[in-house]
Structures are given as structure tokens and as C-alpha cells.
Short mmCIF file of C-alpha atoms in Angstrom, two decimals:
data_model
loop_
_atom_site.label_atom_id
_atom_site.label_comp_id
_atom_site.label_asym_id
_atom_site.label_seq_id
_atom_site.Cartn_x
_atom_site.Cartn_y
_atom_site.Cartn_z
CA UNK A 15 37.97 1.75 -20.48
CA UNK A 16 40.88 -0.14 -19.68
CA UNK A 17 42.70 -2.28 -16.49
CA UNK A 18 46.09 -2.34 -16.19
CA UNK A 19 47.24 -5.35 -13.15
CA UNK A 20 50.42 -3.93 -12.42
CA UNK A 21 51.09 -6.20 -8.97
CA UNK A 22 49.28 -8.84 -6.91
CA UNK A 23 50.58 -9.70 -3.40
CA UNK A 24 52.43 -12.92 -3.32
CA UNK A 25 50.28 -13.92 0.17
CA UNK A 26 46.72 -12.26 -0.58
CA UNK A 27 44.97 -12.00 -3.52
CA UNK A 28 45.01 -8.52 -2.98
CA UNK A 29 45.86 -6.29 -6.65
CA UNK A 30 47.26 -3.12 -7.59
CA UNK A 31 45.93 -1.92 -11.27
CA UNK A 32 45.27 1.11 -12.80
CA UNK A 33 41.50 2.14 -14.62
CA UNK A 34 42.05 4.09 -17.80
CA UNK A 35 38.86 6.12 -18.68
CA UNK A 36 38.27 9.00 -20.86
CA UNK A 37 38.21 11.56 -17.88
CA UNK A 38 41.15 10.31 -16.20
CA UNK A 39 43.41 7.14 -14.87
CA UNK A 40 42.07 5.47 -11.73
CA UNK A 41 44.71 3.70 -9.57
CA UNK A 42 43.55 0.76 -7.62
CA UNK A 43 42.25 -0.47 -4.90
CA UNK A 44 40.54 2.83 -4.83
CA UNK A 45 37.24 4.20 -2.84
CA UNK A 46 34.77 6.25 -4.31
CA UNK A 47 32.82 8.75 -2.59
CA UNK A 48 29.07 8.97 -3.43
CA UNK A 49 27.27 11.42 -4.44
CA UNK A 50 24.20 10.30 -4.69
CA UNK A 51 22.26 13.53 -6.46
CA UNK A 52 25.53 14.33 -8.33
CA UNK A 53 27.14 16.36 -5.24
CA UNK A 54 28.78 14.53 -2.23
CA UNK A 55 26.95 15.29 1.06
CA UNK A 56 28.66 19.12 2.46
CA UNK A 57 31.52 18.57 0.63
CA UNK A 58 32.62 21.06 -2.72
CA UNK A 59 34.27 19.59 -5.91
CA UNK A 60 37.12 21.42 -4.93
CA UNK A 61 37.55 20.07 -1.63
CA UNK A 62 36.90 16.58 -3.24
CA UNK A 63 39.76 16.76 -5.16
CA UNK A 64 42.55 19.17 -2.63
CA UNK A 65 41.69 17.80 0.31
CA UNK A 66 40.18 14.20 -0.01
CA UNK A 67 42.36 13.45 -3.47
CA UNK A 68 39.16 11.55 -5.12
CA UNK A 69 39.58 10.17 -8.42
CA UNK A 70 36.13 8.95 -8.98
CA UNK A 71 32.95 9.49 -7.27
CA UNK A 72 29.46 8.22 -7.70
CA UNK A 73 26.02 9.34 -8.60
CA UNK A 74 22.95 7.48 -8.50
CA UNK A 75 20.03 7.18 -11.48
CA UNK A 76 17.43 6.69 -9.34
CA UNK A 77 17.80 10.39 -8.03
CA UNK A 78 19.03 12.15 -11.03
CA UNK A 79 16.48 10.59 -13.09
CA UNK A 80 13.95 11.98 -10.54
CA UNK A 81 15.79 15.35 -9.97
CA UNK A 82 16.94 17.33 -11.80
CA UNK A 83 16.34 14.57 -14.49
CA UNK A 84 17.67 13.70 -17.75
CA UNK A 85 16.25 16.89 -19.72
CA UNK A 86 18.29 19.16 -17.43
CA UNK A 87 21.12 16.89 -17.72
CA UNK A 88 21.07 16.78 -21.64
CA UNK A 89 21.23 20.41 -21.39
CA UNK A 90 24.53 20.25 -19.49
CA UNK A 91 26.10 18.35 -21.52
CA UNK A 92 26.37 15.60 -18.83
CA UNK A 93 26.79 14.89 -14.98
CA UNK A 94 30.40 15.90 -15.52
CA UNK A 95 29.39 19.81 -17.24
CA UNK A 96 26.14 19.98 -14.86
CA UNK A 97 28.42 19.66 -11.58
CA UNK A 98 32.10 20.45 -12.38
CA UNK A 99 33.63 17.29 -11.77
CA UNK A 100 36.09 16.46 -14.37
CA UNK A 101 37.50 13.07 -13.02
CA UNK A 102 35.96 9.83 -13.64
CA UNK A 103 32.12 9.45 -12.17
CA UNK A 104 30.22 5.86 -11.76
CA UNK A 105 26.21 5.86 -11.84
CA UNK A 106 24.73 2.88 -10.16
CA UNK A 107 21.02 1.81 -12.13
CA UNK A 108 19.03 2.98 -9.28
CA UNK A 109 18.00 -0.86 -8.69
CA UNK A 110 18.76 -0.77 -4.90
CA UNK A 111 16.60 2.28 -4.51
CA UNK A 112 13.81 1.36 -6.41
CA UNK A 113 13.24 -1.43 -4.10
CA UNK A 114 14.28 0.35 -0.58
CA UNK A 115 13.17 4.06 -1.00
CA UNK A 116 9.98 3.65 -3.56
CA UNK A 117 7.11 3.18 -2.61
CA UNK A 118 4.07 0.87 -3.58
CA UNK A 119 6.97 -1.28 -6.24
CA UNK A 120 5.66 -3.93 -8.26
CA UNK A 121 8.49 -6.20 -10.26
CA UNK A 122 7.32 -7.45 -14.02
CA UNK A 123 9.73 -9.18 -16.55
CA UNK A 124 9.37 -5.65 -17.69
CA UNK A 125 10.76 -3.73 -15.15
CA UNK A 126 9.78 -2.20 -12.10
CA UNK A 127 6.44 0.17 -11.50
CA UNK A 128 7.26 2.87 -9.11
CA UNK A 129 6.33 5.74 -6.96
CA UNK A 130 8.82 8.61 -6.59
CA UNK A 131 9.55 8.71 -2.81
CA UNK A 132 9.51 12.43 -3.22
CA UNK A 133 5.85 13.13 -4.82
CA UNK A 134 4.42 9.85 -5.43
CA UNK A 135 4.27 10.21 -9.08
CA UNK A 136 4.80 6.52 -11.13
CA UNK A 137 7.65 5.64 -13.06
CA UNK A 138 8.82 2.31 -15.02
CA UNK A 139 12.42 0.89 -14.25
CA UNK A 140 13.35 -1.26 -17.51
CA UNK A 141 16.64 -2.45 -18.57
CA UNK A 142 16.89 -0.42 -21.23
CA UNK A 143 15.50 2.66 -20.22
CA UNK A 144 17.84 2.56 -17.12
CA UNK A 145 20.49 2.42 -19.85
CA UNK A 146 19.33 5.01 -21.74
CA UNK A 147 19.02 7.15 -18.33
CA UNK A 148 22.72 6.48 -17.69
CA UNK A 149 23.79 7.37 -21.18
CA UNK A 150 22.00 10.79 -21.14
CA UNK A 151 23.89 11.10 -17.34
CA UNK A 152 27.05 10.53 -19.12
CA UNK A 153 28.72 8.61 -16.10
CA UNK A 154 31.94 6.84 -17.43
CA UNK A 155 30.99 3.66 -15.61
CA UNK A 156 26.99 2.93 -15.92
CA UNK A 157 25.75 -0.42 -13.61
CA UNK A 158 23.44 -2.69 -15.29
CA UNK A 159 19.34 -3.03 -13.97
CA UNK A 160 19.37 -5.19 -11.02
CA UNK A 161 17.08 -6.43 -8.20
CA UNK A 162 18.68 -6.92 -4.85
CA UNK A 163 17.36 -9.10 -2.70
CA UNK A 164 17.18 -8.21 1.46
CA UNK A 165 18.83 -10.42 4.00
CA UNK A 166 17.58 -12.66 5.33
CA UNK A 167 15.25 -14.01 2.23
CA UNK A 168 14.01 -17.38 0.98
CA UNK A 169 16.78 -19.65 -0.85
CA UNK A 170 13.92 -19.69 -3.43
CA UNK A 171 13.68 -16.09 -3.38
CA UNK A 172 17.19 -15.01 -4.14
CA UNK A 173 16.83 -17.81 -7.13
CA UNK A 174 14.16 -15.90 -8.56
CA UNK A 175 15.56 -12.49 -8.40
CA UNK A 176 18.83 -13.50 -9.59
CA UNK A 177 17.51 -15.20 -12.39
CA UNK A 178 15.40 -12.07 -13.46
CA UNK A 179 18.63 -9.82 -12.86
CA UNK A 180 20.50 -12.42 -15.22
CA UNK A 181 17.66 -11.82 -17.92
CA UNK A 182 17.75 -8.21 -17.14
CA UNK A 183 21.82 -8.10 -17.95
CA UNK A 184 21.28 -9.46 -20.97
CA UNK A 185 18.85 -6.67 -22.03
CA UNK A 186 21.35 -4.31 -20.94
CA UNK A 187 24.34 -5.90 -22.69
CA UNK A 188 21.87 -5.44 -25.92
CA UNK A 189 20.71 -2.26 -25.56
CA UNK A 190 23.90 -0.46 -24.97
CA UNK A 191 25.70 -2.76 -27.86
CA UNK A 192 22.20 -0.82 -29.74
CA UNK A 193 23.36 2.88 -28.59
CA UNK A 194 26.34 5.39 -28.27
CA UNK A 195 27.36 7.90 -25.57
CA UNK A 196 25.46 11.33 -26.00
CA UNK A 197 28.64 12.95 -25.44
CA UNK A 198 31.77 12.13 -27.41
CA UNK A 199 33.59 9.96 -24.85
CA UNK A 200 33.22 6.39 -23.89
CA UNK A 201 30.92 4.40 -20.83
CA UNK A 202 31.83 1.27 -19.61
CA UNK A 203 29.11 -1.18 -18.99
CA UNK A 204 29.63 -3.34 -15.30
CA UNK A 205 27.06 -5.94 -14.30
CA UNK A 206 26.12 -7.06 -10.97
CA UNK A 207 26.41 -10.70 -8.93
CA UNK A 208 24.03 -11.49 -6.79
CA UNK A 209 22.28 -14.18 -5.16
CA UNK A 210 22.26 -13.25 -1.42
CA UNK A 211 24.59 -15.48 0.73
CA UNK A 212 23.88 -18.65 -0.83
CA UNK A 213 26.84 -20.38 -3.01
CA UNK A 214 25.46 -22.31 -5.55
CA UNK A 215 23.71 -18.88 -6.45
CA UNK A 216 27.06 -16.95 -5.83
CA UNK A 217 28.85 -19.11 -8.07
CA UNK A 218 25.85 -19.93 -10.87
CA UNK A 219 25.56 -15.62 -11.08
CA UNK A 220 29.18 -15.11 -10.92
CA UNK A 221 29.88 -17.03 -13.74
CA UNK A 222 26.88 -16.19 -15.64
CA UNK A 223 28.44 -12.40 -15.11
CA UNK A 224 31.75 -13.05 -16.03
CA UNK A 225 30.17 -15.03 -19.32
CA UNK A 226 28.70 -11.31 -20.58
CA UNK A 227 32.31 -9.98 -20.52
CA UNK A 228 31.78 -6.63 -19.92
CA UNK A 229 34.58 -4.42 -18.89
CA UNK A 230 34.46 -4.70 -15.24
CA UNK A 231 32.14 -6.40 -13.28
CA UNK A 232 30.50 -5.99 -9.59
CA UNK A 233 29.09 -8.03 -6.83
CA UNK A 234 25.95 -6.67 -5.05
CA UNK A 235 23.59 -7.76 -2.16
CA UNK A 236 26.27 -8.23 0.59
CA UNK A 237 26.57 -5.50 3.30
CA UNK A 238 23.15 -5.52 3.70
CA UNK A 239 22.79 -7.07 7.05
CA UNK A 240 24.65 -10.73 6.99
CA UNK A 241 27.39 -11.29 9.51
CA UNK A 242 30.32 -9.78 8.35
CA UNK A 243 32.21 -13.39 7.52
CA UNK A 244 29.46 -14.65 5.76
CA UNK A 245 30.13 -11.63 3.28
CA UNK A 246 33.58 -12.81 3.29
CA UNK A 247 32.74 -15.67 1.96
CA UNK A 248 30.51 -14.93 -0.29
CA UNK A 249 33.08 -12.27 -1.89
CA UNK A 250 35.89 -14.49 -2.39
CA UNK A 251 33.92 -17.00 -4.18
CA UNK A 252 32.42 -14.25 -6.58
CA UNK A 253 36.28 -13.38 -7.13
CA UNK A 254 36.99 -17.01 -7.74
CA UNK A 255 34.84 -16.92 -10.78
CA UNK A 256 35.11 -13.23 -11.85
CA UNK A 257 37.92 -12.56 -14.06
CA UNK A 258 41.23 -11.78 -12.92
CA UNK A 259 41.88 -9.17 -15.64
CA UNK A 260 39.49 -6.81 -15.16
CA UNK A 261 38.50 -4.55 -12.40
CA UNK A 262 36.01 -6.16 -9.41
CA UNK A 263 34.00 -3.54 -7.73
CA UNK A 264 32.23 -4.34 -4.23
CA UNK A 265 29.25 -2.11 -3.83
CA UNK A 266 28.41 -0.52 -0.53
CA UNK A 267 31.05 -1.62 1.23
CA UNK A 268 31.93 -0.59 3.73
CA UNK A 269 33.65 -0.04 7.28
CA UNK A 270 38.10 0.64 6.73
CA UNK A 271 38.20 -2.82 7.84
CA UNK A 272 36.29 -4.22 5.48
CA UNK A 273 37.73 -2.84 2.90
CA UNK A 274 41.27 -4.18 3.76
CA UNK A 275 39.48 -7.62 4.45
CA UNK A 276 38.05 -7.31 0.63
CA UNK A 277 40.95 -5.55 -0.87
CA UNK A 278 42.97 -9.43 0.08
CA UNK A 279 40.13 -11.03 -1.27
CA UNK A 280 40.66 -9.61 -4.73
CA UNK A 281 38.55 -6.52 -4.89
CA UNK A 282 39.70 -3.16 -6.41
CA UNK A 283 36.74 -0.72 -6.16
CA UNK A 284 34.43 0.66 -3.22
CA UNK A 285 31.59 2.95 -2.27
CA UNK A 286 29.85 3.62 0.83
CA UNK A 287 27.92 6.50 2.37
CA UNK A 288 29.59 5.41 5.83
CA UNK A 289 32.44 8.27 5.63
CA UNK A 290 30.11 11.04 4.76
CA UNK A 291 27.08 9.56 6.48
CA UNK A 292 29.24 8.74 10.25
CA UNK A 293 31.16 12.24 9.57
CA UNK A 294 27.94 14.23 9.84
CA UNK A 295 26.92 12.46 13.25
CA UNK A 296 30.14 12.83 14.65
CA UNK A 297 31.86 9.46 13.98
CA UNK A 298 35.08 10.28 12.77
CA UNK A 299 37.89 7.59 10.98
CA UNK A 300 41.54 7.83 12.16
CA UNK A 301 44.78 6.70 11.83
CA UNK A 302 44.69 5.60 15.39
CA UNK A 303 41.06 4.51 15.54
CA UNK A 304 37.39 5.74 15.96
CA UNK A 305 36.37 8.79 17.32
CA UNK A 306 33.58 9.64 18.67
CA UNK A 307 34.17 13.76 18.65
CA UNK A 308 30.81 14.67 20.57
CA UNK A 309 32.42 12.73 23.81
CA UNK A 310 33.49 15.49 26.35
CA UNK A 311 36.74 13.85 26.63
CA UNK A 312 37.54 15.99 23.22
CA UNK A 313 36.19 19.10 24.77
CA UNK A 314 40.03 20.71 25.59
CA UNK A 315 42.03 18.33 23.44
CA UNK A 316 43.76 21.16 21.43
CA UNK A 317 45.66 18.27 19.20
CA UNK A 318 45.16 18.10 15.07
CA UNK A 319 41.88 15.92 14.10
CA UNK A 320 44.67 13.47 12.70
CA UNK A 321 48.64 13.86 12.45
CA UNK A 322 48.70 10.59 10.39
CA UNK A 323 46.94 12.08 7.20
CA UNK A 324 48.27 14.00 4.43
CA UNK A 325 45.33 16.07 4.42
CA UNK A 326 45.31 20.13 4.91
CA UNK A 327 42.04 19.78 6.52
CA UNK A 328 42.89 17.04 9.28
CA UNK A 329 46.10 18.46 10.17
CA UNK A 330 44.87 21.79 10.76
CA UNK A 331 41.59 21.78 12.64
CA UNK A 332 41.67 20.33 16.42
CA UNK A 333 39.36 18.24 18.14
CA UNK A 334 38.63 20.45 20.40
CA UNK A 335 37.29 23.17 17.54
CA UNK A 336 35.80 20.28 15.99
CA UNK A 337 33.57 18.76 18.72
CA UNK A 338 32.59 22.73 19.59
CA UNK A 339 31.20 23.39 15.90
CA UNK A 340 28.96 19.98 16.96
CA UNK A 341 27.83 21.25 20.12
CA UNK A 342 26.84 24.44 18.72
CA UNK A 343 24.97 22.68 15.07
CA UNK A 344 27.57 24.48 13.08
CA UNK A 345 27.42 23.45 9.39
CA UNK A 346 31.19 23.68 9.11
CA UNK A 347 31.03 20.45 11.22
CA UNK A 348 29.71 18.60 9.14
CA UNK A 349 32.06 19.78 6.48
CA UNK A 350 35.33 19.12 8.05
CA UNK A 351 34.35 15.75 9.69
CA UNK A 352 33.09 14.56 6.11
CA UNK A 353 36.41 16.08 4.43
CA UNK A 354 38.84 14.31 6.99
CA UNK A 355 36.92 11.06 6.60
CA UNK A 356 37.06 10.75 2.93
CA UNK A 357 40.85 12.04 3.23
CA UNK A 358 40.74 8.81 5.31
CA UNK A 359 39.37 6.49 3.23
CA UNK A 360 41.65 7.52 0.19
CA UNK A 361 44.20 7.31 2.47
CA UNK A 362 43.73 4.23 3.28
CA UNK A 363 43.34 2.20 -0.09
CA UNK A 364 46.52 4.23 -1.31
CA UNK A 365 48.72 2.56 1.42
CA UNK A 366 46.66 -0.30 0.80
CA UNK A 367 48.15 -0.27 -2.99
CA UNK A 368 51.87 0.79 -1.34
CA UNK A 369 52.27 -2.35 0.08
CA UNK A 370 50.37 -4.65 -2.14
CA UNK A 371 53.29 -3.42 -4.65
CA UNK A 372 55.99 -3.79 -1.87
CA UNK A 373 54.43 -7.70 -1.43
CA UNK A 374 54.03 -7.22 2.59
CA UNK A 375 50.08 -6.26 2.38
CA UNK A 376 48.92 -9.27 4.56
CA UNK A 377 50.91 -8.64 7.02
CA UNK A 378 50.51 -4.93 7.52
CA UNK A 379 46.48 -5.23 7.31
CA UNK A 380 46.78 -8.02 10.05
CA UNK A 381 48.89 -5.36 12.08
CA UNK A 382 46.41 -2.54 10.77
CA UNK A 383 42.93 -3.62 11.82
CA UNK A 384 43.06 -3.83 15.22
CA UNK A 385 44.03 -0.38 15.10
CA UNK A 386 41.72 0.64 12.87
CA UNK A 387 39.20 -0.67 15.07
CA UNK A 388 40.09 0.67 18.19
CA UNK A 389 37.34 3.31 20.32
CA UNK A 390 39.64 6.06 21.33
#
């Protein structure tokens, strides 16, 4: 894998780059959609790519490890064979989920003892066996073993577990220096700051991070309930430290402005389950603002979901259509509200990268957000 910085804005720190990978060129800032057990929620491959215009998307270890698992996968020939998907794919270690979906967890310098969360049978987490999960997944970008901490939690707490995640990267860093990819192509290795929201942590894991000079690296633990400066600030210190010339990846983040908040703070990659997640209950993203497209005030509003997109899918469905497939439980609901929201998203980082290369980003995400943020 390699990162191209082709611009940075001269008032931001905000950075237009490209990802080279062995299935395909990333430009950034870009969003990823997750698909958490290698599909994204109601949306096709197809659609992913016509409609939404992903160029990576996400799956998770945790879940594929646990179903259909890495047997299956092997078989394939990889994520990529198993589910169609020919682009670029990212598999986080399954870290966060261990710790918020397991059940019955106990941490060791080891790993992690488990219980599946769908039969209760035990499992050990390690460093190197999350590796070795990864590497039979065949995701281009694999996440090192991490533990992330909740918010609020102790100051001596978050010291602890980002100390173990520090020993833990170095594990990782070994073992996949001690393998190769099972399937003729490279991975990239990223690992992940953390430290909650305190910034002698922040700083002390950011530079221990950068230090392991992987190919990209990522900052965790934010988004997870702090006020929305504080993870601000904790993100533009990580960038401070983090190196400038490779790619800095914010996971789980977050709402569209929060990504244009990030996106001037120096960060080029993004995942959240928000698009797909809020599409399915009716929250929809626009150009103008947020819908809400249960509210009767849709009910005879016969105009296109969004005239603003580029995307087949927004401009030809109405709102009207749209809120009846909700009222009735139609599947194809969910479908189209997930499809125009991910449309969104992309959309979104793409003029994001526009004017980051035309050097007037700060000003037109100060004139964007309040629009973005708007209840129409």
C-alpha cells in the first residue's frame, strides 16, 4: 500500500491523497461503508458501487471469525471471492466488539477470553491470532488487537489499557513481519491510538504509534460518548504526532459534520454505521439537511429524495413514495434510504477533496455545516 498527498489546504490541515492498494486506488478524504458480516446492511455490491460510488468498505473479524468463519473463508479464496467485492475492503480486529457485544470477557496479557454473543461458545482474542484471522479474511487493510476503553473511565484506567494495547501492537507488528497474505496480494498493517480523552495519554500513544511505522495508522476510543469538542481535541493532537505522510483513519466517526470538522483536522479515512443504521429508521442525510421521512409533512411531497446528489437512486424516488414504503414496513425502504445516505456520505468527502484541492475548504465547511445540520 501506498499514500500519495497530492494537496493540503493552505487554512486547515485538511489533505487530499490518494491510497494505492492491490484491489484498487482510494482517493481521499474518503468514507467507508461497513459491512460488518462482509455485506453492508440491505444494500447489494452492485448498488455499492452504481449508486453509492464506494471505493472501500469494511468488514469486521469479530463476526466473520464467528460466522461464516475463517474455514469458509479460506475456501473462497478471501472476503473479496466469498462476497464479490473487488475494490479495496478494511477488517477492523474485532477489539471493540469483544468488549461491547461478548459476553462474560476476561482481559489477560494474553488476550481476551470470550463468549460468542450468538451461542455462548468461548473463544481467545490474541494478537496474533487476530492477525492470523485477518490474513485468512484477506482484507487489504487489517487493524491491529486493541482494547478500547468506555467513556467516562478512570485516568488510571485508560493508562492501563493503553499500555496493554501498546504491548499488544507490538505483537502484531511481529507476527505479521512472521507471515504472508494467503492470497497473492498485499495487507497493510494500521495500528490504533488510544487513551480515552486524556492528553498526556493521547500524545504518549500517538507517538508510541507513529514509532511502529506501519503504513497508515488510526485513532480509536473517541465517538464513544464524550462531548463532541472534547473529540476535537483529542483528534488534532493525535494528528499532531501521527505522521503527515501517511494516511490517518478516524474510526467510527461519525455524523457529516463531523467528518468535515475531522477532515480540517487532518484526517483522511472514516466509517460509521450512522448512514446505514439512521437510513433504516427513517433518518435520512441531505444536501439541504436532515430528514426525518416518517413525519406526515412528507406524506404528498411528490419532490426527488435529493436534487443535490449525483445519485440515480436519490434523484428518482420521491419522498412521498419513500415515507409510504415506511408506513407500510416495506423492505425496499430500507434499501433506498440506506442507498441515498451512503450516496451522501461519498458525496460529501468528494466535495470535501474538490475544495481542499481548490484551497477554499475552510471556508465552504464553515458555510456547509449549518446546513448540514438543519431539521427540515
Amino acid at each position: 500500500m501506498t499514500f500519495d498527498l497530492i494537496k493540503t489546504d493552505g487554512h486547515s490541515s485538511a489533505r487530499a491523497g490518494t491510497i494505492t492498494t492491490d484491489h484498487g486506488v482510494i482517493e481521499t478524504p474518503i468514507f467507508m461503508p461497513v459491512g460488518t458480516v462482509g455485506s453492508v446492511k440491505a444494500v447489494t455490491q452492485q448498488q455499492l458501487k452504481e449508486h453509492v460510488g464506494a471505493k472501500i468498505i469494511l468488514g469486521n473479524t469479530y463476526h466473520l471469525y464467528l460466522r461464516p468463519g475463517t474455514k469458509i473463508l479460506e475456501e473462497a479464496g478471501g472476503l473479496h471471492k466469498f462476497n464479490g467485492w473487488d475494490r479495496p475492503i478494511l477488517t477492523d480486529s474485532g477489539g471493540y466488539q469483544v468488549f461491547s457485544l461478548a459476553a462474560n470477557r476476561k482481559i489477560k496479557e494474553e488476550g481476551v477470553v470470550f463468549q460468542s454473543h450468538i451461542d455462548g461458545s468461548r473463544h481467545l482474542f490474541t494478537p496474533e491470532n487476530v492477525i492470523d484471522t485477518q490474513r485468512s479474511i484477506g482484507a487489504d487493510i487489517i487493524m491491529a488487537f486493541d482494547e478500547c476503553p468506555p467513556y467516562p473511565c478512570e485516568y488510571t484506567y485508560a493508562q492501563k489499557s493503553m499500555e496493554l494495547t501498546h504491548r499488544w501492537l507490538a505483537r502484531c507488528v511481529q507476527h505479521m513481519t512472521d507471515t504472508e497474505p494467503k492470497y497473492g496480494y498485499g495487507q497493510s498493517l494500521f495500528p490504533i491510538v488510544q487513551g480515552s480523552v486524556f492528553k498526556d495519554l493521547r500524545e504518549a500513544s500517538s507517538q508510541f504509534v507513529a514509532s511502529m511505522e506501519c503504513d497508515g495508522n488510526a485513532i480509536g476510543g473517541l465517538s464513544v460518548g464524550e462531548p463532541e469538542e472534547m473529540m476535537y481535541e483529542m483528534c488534532a493532537l493525535c494528528c499532531e504526532n501521527l505522521h503527515a505522510d501517511k494516511p490517518r483513519y478516524l474510526m467510527g466517526v461519525g455524523t457529516p459534520w463531523n467528518i468535515l470538522e475531522n477532515i480540517a483536522l487532518g484526517i483522511d479515512m472514516f466509517d460509521c454505521v450512522m448512514p446505514t443504521r439512521n437510513g433504516r429508521n427513517g433518518m435520512l442525510f441531505t444536501t439541504k439537511g436532515v430528514i426525518n421521512i416518517k413525519n406526515k409533512k412528507w406524506e404528498n411531497d411528490f419532490s426527488v429524495i435529493d436534487d443535490g446528489l449525483e445519485c440515480e437512486t436519490s434523484q428518482f424516488y420521491t419522498k412521498a413514495y419513500l415515507r409510504h414504503l415506511f408506513i407500510a414496513g416495506e423492505f425496499l425502504g430500507l434499501t433506498i434510504a440506506s442507498i441515498h445516505n451512503l450516496a451522501f456520505y461519498l458525496h460529501l468527502v468528494k466535495q470535501a477533496r474538490l475544495h481542499i484541492i481548490n484551497g477554499d475548504y475552510k471556508s465552504w465547511k464553515s458555510e456547509m455545516i449549518p446546513v448540514l445540520k438543519q431539521r427540515l
